[in-house]
Tab-separated table of C-alpha atoms in Angstrom:
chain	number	residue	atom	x	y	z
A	1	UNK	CA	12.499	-11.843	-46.175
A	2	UNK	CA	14.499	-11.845	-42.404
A	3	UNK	CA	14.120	-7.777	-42.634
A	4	UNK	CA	10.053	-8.488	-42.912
A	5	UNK	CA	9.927	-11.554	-40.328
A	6	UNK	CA	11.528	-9.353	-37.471
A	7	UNK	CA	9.591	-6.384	-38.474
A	8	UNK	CA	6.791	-9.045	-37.808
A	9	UNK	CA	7.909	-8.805	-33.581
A	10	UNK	CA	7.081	-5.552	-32.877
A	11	UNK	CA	4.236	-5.485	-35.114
A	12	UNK	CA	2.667	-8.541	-32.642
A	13	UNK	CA	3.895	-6.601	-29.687
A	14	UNK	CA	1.438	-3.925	-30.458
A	15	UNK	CA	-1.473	-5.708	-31.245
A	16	UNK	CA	-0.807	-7.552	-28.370
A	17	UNK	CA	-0.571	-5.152	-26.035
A	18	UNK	CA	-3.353	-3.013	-27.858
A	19	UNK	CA	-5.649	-6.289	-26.862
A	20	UNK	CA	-4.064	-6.351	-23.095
A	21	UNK	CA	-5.012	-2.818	-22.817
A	22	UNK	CA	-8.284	-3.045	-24.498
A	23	UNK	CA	-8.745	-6.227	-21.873
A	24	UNK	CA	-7.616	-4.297	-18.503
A	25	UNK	CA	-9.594	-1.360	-19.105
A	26	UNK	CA	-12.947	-2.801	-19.808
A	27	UNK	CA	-15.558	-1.698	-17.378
A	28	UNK	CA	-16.366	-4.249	-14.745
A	29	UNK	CA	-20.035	-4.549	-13.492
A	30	UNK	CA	-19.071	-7.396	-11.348
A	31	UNK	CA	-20.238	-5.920	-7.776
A	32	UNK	CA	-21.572	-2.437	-7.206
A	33	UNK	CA	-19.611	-0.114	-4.728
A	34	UNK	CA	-22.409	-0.023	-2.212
A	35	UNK	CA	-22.264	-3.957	-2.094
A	36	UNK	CA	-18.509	-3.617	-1.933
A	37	UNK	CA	-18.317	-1.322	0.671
A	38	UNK	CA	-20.944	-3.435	2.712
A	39	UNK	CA	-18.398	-6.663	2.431
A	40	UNK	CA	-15.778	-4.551	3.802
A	41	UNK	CA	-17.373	-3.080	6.789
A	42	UNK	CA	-18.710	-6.517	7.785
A	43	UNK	CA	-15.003	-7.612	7.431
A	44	UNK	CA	-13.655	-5.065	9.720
A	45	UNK	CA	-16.310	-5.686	12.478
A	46	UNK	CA	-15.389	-9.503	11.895
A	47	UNK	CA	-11.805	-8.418	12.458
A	48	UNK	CA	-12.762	-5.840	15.581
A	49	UNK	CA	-14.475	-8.707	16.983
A	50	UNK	CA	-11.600	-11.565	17.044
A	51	UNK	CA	-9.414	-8.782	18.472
A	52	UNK	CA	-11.925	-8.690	21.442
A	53	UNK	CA	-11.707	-12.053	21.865
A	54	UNK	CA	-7.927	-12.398	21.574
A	55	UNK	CA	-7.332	-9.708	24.132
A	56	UNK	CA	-10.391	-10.961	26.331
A	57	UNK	CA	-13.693	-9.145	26.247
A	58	UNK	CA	-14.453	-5.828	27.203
A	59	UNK	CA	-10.715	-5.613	28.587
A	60	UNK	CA	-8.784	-2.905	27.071
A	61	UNK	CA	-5.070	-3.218	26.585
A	62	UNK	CA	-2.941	-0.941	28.763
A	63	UNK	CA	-1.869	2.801	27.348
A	64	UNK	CA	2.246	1.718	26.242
A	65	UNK	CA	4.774	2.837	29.049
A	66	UNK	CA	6.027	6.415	28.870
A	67	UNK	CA	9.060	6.641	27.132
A	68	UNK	CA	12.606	7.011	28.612
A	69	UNK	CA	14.442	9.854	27.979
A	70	UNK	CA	17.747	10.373	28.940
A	71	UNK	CA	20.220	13.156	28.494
A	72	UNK	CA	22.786	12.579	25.440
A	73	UNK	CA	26.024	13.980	26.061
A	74	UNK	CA	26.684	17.228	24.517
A	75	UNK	CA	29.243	18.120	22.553
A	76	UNK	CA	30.746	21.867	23.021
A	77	UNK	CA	29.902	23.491	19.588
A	78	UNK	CA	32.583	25.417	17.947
A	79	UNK	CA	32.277	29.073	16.555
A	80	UNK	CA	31.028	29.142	13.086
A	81	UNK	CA	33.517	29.293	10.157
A	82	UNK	CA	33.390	32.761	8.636
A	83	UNK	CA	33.566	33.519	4.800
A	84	UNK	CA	37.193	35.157	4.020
């Protein structure tokens, strides 16, 4: 009787996870993708727009500085090894 009650785990894994599974890929019809894609281009203009006002109207932020580059020191390089 043990041998059958853990037999009985797995056996609810499955049907578990066969219900998960069944759940997760059931076909949504919540919002279509046109309205979907709508939501997210207002978004981004919402987000363009508070930008604009953090950095001040029509003012556009300064090109980043040129980058410094300095010289590193160089080591002399050796002759390669040769196979013997």
């Amino acid at each position: 009787m043990a041998a059958l009650s853990w037999l009985l785990i797995p056996i609810m894994a499955a049907i578990a996870a066969g219900v998960w599974g069944s759940w997760a890929s059931r076909h949504r019809t919540g919002i279509p993708d046109s309205a979907g894609v709508a939501g997210y281009e207002r978004f981004r203009a919402a987000m363009e727009r508070s930008r604009m006002e953090e950095t001040g109207a029509g003012h556009r932020p300064e090109p980043p500085a040129e980058p410094v580059v300095t010289a590193a020191r160089q080591v002399a390089d050796h002759p390669a090894r040769t196979a013997d």
